[in-house]
Coordinates of C-alpha atoms and ligand atoms in Angstrom, one line a residue:
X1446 CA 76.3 103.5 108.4
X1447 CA 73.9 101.1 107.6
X1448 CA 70.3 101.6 106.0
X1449 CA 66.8 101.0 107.1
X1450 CA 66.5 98.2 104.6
X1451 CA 69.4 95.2 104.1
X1452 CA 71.8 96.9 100.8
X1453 CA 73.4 94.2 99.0
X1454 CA 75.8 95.1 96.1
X1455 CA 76.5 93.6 92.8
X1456 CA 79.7 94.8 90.5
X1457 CA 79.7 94.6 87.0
X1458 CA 83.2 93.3 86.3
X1459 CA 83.6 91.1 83.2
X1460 CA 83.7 93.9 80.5
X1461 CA 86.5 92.8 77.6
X1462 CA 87.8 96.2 77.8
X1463 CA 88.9 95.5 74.2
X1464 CA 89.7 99.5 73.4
X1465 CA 92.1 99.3 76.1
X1466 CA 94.4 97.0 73.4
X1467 CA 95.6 95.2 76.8
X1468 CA 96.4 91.9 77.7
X1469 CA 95.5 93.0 81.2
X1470 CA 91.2 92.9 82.2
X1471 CA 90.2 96.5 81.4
X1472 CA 89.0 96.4 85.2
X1473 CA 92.6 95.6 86.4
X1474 CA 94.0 98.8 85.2
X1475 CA 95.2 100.9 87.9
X1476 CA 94.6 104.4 88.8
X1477 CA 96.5 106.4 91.4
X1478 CA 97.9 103.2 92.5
X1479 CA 94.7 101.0 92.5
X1480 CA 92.8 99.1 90.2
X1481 CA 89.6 100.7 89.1
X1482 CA 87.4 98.0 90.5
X1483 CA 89.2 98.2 94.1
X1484 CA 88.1 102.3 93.6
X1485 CA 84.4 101.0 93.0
X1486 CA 84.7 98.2 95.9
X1487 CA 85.6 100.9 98.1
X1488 CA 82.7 103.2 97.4
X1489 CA 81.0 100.5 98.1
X1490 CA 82.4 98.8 101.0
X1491 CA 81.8 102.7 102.6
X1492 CA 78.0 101.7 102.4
X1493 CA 78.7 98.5 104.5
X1494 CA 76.4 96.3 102.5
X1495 CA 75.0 92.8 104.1
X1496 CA 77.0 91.0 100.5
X1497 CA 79.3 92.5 97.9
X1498 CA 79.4 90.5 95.2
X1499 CA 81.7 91.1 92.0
X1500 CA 80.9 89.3 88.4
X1501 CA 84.4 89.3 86.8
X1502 CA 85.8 87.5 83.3
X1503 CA 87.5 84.7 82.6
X1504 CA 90.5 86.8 81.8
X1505 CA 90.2 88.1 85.7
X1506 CA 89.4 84.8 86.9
X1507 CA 92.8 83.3 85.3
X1508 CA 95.0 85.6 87.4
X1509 CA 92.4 85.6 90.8
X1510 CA 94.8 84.6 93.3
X1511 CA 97.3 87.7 92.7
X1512 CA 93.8 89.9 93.3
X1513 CA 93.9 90.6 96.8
X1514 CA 90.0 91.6 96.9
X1515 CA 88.9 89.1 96.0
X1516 CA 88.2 86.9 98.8
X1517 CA 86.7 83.5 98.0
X1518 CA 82.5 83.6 97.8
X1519 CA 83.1 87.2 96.8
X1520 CA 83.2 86.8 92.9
X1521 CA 81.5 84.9 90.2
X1522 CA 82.9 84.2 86.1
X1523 CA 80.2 85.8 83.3
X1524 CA 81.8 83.2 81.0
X1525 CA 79.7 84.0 77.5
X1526 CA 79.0 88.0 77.9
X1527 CA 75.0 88.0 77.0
X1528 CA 74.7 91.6 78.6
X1529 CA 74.2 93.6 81.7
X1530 CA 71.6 91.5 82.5
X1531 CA 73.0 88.4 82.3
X1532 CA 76.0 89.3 84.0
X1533 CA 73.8 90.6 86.9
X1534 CA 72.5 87.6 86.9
X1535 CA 75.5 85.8 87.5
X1536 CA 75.7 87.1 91.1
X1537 CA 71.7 85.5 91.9
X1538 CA 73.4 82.1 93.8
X1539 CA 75.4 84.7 95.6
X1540 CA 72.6 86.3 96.8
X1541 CA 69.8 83.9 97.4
X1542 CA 67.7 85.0 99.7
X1543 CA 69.5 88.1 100.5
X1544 CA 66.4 90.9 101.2
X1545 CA 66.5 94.5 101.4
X1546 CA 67.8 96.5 98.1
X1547 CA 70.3 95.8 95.6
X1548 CA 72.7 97.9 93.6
X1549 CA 74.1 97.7 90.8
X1550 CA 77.5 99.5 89.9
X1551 CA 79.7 99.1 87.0
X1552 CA 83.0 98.4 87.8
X1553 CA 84.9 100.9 85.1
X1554 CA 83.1 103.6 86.5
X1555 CA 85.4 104.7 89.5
X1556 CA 84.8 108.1 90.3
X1557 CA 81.5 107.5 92.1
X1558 CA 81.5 107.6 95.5
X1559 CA 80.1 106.6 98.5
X1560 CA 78.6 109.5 99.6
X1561 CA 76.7 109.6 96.2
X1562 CA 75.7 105.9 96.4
X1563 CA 74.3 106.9 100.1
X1564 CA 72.1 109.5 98.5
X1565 CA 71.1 107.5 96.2
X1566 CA 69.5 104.4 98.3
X1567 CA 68.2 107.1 100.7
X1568 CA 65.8 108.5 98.5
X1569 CA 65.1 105.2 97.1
X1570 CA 63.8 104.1 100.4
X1571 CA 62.0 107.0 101.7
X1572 CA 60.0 107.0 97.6
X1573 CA 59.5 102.9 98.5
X1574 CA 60.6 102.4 95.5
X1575 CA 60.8 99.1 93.8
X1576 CA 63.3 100.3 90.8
X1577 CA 65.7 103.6 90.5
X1578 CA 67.8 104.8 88.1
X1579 CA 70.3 106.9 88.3
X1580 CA 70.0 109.2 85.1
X1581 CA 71.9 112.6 84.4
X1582 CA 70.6 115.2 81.1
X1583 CA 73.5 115.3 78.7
X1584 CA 73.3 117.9 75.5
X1585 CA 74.9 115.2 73.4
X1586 CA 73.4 111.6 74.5
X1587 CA 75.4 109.3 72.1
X1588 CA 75.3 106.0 73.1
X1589 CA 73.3 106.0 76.6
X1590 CA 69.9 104.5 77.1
X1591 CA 67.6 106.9 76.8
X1592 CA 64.4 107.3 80.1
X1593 CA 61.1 107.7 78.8
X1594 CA 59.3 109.8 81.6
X1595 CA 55.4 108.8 82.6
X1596 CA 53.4 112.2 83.9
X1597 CA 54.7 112.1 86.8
X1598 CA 58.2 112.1 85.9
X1599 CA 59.1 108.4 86.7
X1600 CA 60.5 106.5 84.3
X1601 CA 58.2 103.7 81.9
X1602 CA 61.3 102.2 80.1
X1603 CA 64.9 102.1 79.3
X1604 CA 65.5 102.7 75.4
X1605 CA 68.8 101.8 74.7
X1606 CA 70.4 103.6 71.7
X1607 CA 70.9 100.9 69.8
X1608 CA 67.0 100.3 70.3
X1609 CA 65.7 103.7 69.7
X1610 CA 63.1 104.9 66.9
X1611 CA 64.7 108.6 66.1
X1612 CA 62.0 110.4 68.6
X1613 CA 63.2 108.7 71.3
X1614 CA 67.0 109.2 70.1
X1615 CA 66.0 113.0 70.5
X1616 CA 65.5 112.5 74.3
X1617 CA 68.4 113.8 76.7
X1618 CA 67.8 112.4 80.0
X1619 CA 70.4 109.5 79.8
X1620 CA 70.8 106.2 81.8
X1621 CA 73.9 106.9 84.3
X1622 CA 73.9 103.3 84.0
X1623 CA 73.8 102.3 88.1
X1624 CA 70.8 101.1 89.2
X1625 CA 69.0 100.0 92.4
X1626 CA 66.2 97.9 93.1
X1627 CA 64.8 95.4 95.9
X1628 CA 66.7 92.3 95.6
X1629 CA 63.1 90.2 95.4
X1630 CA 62.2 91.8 92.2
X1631 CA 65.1 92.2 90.8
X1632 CA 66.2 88.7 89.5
X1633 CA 61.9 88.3 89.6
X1634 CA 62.5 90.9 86.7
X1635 CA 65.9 90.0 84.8
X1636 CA 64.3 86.1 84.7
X1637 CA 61.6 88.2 82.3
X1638 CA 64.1 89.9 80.0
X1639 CA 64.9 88.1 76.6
X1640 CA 67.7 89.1 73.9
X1641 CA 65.7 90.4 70.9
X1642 CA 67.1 93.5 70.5
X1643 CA 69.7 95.3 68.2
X1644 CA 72.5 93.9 70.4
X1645 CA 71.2 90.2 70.7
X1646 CA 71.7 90.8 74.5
X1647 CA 70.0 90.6 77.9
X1648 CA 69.7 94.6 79.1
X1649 CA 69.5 95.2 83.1
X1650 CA 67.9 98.0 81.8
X1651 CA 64.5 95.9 80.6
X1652 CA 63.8 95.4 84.2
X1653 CA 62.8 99.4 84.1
X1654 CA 59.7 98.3 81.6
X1655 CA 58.9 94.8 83.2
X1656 CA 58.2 96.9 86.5
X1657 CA 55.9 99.2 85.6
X1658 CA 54.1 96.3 83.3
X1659 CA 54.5 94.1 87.2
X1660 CA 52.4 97.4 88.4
X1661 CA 55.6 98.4 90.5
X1662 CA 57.1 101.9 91.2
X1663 CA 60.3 103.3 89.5
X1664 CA 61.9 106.4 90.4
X1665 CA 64.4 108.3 88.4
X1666 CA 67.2 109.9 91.0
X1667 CA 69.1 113.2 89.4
X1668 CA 72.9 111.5 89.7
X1669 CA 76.0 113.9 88.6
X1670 CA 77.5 112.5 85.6
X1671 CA 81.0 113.6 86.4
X1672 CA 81.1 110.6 89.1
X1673 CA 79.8 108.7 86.0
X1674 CA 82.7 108.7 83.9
X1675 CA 83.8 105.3 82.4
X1676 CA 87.0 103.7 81.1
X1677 CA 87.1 102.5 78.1
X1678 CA 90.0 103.2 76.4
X1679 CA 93.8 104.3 77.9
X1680 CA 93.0 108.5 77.2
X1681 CA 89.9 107.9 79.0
X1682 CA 92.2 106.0 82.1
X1683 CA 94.0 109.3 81.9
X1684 CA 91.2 111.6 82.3
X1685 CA 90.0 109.6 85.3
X1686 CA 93.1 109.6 86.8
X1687 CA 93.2 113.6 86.7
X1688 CA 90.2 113.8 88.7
X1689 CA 91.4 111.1 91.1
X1690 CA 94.8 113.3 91.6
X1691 CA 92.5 116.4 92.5
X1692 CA 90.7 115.1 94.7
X1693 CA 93.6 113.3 96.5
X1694 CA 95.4 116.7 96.2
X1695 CA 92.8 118.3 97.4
X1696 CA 92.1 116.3 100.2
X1697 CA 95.8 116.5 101.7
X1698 CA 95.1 120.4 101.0
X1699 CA 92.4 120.5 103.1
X1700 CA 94.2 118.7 105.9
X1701 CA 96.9 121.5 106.0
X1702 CA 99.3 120.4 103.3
X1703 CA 101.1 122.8 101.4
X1704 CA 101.4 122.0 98.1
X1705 CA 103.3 124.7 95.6
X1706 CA 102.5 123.2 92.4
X1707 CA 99.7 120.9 93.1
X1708 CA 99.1 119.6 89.6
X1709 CA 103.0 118.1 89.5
X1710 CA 102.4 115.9 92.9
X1711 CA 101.3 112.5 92.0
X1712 CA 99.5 110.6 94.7
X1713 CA 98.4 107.2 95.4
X1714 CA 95.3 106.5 96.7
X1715 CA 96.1 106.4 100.3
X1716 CA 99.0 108.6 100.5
X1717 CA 98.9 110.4 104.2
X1718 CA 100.7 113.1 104.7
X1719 CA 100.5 115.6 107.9
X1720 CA 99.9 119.3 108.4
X1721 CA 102.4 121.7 107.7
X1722 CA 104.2 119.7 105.7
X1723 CA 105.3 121.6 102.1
X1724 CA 105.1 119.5 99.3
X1725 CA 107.4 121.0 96.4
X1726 CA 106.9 120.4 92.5
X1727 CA 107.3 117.3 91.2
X1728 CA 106.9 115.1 93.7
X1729 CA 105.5 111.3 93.1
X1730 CA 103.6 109.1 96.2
X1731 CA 103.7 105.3 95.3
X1732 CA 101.5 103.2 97.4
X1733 CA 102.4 102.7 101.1
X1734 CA 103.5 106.0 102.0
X1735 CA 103.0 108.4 105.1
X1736 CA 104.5 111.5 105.9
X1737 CA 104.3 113.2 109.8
X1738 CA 103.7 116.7 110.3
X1739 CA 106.4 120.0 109.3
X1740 CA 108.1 118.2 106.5
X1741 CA 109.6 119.5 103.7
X1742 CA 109.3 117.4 100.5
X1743 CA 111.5 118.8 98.3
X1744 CA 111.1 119.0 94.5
X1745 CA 111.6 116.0 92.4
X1746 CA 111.2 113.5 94.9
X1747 CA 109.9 109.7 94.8
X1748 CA 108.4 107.5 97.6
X1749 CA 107.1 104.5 98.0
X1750 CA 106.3 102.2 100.7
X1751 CA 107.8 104.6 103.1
X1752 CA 107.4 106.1 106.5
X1753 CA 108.3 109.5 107.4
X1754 CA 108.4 111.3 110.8
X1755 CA 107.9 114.6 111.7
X1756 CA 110.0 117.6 110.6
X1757 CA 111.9 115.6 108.0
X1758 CA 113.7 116.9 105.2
X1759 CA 113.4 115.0 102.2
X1760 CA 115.3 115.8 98.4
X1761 CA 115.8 117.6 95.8
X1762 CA 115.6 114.5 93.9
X1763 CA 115.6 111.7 96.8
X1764 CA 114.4 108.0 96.3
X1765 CA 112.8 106.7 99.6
X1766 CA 112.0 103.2 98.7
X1767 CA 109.8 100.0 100.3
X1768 CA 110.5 99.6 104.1
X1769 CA 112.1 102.9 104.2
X1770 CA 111.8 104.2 108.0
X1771 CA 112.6 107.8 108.7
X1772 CA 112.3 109.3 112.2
X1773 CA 111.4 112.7 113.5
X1774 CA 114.2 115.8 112.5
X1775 CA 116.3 113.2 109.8
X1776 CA 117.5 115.1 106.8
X1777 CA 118.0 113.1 103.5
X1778 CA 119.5 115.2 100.4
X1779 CA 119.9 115.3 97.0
X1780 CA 120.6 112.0 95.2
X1781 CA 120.5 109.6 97.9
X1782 CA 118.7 106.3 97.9
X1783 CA 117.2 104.2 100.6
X1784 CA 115.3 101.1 101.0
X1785 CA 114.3 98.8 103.6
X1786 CA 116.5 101.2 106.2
X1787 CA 115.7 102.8 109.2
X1788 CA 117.3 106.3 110.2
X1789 CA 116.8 107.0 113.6
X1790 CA 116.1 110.8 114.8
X1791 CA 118.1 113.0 113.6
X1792 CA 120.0 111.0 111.0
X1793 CA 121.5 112.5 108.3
X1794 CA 122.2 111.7 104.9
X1795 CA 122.4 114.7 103.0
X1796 CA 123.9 114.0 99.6
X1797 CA 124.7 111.1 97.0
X1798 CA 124.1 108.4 99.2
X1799 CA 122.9 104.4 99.2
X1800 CA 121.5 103.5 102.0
X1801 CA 119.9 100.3 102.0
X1802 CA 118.9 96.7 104.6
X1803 CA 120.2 99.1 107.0
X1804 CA 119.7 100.7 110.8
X1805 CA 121.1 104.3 111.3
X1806 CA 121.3 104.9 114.7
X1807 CA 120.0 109.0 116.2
X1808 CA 121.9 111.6 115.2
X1809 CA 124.3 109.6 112.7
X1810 CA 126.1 111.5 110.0
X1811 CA 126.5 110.1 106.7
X1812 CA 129.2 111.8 104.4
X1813 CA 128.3 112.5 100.7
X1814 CA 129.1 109.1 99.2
X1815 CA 128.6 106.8 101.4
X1816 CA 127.5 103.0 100.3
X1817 CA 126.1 100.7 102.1
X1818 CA 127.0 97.6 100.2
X1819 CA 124.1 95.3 100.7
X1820 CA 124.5 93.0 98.0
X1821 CA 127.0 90.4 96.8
X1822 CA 125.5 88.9 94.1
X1823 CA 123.4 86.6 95.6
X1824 CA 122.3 87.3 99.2
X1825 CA 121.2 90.8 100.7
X1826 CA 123.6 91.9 104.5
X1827 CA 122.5 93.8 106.5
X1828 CA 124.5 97.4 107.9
X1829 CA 123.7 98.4 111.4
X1830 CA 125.7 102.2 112.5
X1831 CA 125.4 103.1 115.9
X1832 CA 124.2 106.7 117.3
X1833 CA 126.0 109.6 116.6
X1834 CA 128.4 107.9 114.5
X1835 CA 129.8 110.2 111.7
X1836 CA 131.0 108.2 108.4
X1837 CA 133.5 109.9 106.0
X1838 CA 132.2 110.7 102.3
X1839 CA 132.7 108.1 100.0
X1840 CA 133.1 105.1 102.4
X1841 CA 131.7 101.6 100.8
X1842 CA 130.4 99.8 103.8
X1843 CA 130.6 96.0 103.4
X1844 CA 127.6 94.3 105.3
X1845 CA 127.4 92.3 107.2
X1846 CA 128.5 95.2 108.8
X1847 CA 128.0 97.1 112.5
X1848 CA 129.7 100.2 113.3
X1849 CA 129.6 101.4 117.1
X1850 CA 127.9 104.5 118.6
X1851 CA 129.9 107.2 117.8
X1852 CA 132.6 105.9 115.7
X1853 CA 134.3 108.1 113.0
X1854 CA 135.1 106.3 109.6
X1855 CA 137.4 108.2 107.1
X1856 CA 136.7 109.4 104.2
X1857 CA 137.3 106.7 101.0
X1858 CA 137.7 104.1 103.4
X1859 CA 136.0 100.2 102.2
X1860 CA 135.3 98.8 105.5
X1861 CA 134.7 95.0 105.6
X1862 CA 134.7 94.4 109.9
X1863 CA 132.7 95.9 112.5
X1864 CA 134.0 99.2 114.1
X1865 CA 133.7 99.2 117.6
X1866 CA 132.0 102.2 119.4
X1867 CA 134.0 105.4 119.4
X1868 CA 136.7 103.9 117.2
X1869 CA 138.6 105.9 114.2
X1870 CA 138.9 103.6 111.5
X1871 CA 140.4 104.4 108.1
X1872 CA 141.0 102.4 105.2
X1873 CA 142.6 104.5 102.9
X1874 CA 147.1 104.3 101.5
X1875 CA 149.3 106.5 103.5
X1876 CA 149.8 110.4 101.7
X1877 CA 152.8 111.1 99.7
X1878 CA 153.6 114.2 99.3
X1879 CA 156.7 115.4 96.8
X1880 CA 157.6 119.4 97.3
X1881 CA 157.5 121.2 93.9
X1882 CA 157.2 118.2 91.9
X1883 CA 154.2 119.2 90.2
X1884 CA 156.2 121.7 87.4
X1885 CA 159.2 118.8 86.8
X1886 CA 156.0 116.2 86.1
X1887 CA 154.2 118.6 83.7
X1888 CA 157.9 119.3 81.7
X1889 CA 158.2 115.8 81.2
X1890 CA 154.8 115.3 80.0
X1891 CA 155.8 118.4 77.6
X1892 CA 159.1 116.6 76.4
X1893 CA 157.1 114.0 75.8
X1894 CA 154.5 115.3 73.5
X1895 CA 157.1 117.3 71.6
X1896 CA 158.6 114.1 70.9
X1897 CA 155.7 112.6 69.6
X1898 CA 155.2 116.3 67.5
X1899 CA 158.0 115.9 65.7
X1900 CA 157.8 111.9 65.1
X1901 CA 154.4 113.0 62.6
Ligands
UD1_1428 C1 74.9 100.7 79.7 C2 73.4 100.8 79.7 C3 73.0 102.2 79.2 C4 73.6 103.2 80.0 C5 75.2 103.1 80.0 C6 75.8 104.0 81.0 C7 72.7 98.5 79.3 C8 72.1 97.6 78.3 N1 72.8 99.8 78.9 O1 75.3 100.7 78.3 O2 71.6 102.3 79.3 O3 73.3 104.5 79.5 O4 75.5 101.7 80.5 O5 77.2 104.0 80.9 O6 72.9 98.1 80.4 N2 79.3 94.1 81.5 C9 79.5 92.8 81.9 N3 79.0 91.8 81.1 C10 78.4 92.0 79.9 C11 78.3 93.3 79.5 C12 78.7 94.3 80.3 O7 80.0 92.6 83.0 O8 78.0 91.0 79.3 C13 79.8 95.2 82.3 C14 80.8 96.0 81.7 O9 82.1 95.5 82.1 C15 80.6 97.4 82.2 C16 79.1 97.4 82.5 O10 78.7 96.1 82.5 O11 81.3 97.6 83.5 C17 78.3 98.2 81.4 O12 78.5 97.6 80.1 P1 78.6 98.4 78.8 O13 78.8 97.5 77.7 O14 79.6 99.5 79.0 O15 77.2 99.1 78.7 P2 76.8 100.4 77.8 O16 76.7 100.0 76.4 O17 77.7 101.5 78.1
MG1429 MG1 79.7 101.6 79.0

């Protein structure tokens, strides 16, 4: 949805992050499988702004090409950190001559959302305001800037904590920190702010003073401070992860998802999973997975980069790894492993099982066991077993490998050359069998250790 005005958006990237005690950017730090700035970008992106532009850190900027986001033009480097200002103003080349409104988010802030952000420039533009805040009454204001109201209820200045005499400290109606204001005056303003303050730095939040000084209209909008919360250190990460879970959790919930103990799943952030599917305790969601509709996931589970049908069965205590393909009605047990393999419908692997660079063909039966022996040391092979082939438990299958359509391989057989279709193949020595011999063997052993008895 786009705006009656142009929305361009700038995020605040090049924090140190030092409390995180991390060699990786603060910003970098994932949650629910994505980095806290891709959450913010996202947000964002849901606005469909005319630019997004991030300001990052030289740290960031050291490791850009393994961030996928961003895209060349879409970043600047705050090299000397001066302030919010100053980084803010690192993004003005970026948008010269950009019009409309810009906002300002913080890039360690990930739990606002787009719908929030929407709000927000909406009432922006229907006050024609030049300025807004996003501000939040807290009972215990700490370290935010503190808004100084006019009569009217709009805000005449920004006191940063750090800044305040202790009246103003007594204030509660806090700075959220995000702030949105048209693009014309804003860098007008920050080209106004100087550094003679307690931090020696240039504040975005001067610009709130400089307006009303410029005669211009600022607007404080009410913003929830639970999308607010920032990371600054690794409990914090935590906490922000918990509310990303719930409302992941939620989310599939809400889509028909049964979930048993909803606070042991673990989801990434674009984990998709169908209705009437039954998620059971303990089940983790890498990146890169989707799960049809009627599917059991059964406790203890782990996916990633994965694709599930409908009606699948899935665990106790399965690994489904990158590139694993399972179609409709396949049943994979307890203890069994599979990457970069496709079972086709109606597969079956139900217990202790490796199954991986492999195609299953439909209705395939794999016994408890079963290997598919992928690697030898230095290249991977590739296993393909036809339809409605059934293969004995404990087989090792040697790929290169191709078993026919409905070809039987018995059980603790190593099989090194293809089967063809509806062959019975077994590996294994012929069976002895010795009539009563068990009792003889076991006197012997007993002559034996009285021997070695008496010997002491
Ligand atoms: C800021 C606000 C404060 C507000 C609070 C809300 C200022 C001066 N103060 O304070 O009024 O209540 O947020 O959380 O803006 N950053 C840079 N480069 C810099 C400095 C910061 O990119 O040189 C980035 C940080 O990575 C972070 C964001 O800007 O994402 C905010 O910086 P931070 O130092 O956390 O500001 P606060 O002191 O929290
Ligand atoms: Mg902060």
């Amino acid at each position: 949805m786009t705006f009656s005005h142009p929305l361009n958006i700038i995020v605040l990237a090049a924090g140190k992050g030092t409390r995180m005690k991390s060699e990786t950017p603060k910003v970098l730090h994932a949650a629910a499988g994505r980095s806290l700035v891709e959450w913010v970008l996202a947000a964002a992106e849901g606005l469909s702004p005319e630019r997004l532009h991030v300001v990052i850190g030289p740290e960031s900027e050291s490791r850009i090409d393994d961030l996928p986001w961003a895209k060349p033009g879409s970043w600047s480097v705050q090299r000397d950190r001066k302030g919010t200002g100053h980084a803010v103003q690192q993004a003005a080349d970026a948008l010269s001559g950009a019009s409309g409104y810009t906002l300002v988010l913080y890039a360690d802030t990930p739990l606002v959302t787009t719908a929030a952000l929407r709000a927000l420039v909406e009432d922006t533009i229907a006050d024609n305001a030049d300025v807004a805040l996003t501000v939040f009454e807290a009972q215990e204001p700490g370290g935010y800037g503190r808004i100084v109201l006019d009569d009217e209820g709009r805000p005449l200045e920004i006191v940063e904590a750090k800044d305040a005499t202790p009246a103003q400290r007594e204030i509660t109606l806090c700075n959220g920190g995000l702030m949105l204001a048209r693009t014309e005056v804003l860098f007008d303003l920050l080209a106004q702010t100087t550094d003679s303050n307690a931090a020696g730095e240039y504040y975005i939040t001067d610009i709130v003073g400089l307006a009303r000084k410029a005669g211009l209209r600022t607007r404080a909008s009410q913003f929830d401070p639970n999308l607010l919360a920032g990371v600054n250190s690794r409990r914090e990460l935590a906490a922000v992860e918990a509310v990303l879970q719930d409302r992941l959790r939620a989310a599939l919930m809400d889509g028909g998802v049964t979930m048993i103990a909803p606070e042991t799943v673990t989801l990434s952030y674009d984990t998709r999973v169908g209705a009437d599917t039954i998620i059971e305790p303990n089940v983790f969601f890498g990146t890169g997975v989707v799960v049809g509709r009627g599917c059991r996931l059964r406790a203890g589970s782990y996916f990633e980069g994965a694709q599930v049908g409908e009606d699948v069965i899935v665990g106790p205590m399965a690994r489904l790894r990158e590139g694993t393909v399972l179609s409709d009605t396949v049943k994979v047990g307890n203890f069994v492993e599979i990457k970069k393999a496709h079972l086709h419908a109606g597969a079956k692997a139900p217990h202790l099982t490796y199954v991986g660079d492999a195609d299953v063909g439909e209705r395939a039966n794999l016994g408890a066991g079963t290997i598919t022996c992928n690697y030898d040391g230095i290249n991977k092979h590739r296993t393909t077993i036809g339809a409605g082939a059934f293969i004995g438990s404990n087989a090792a299958l040697v790929a290169p490998l191709t078993i026919g359509d409905g070809a039987l391989v018995g059980a603790g057989s190593t099989i090194t050359e293809d089967v063809p279709a509806n062959a019975i193949v077994t590996t294994r020595g012929p069976t002895k069998t010795k009539e009563n011999a068990a009792e003889r063997y076991r006197e012997r052993l007993r002559a034996i250790k009285a021997r070695l008895n008496a010997q002491k």
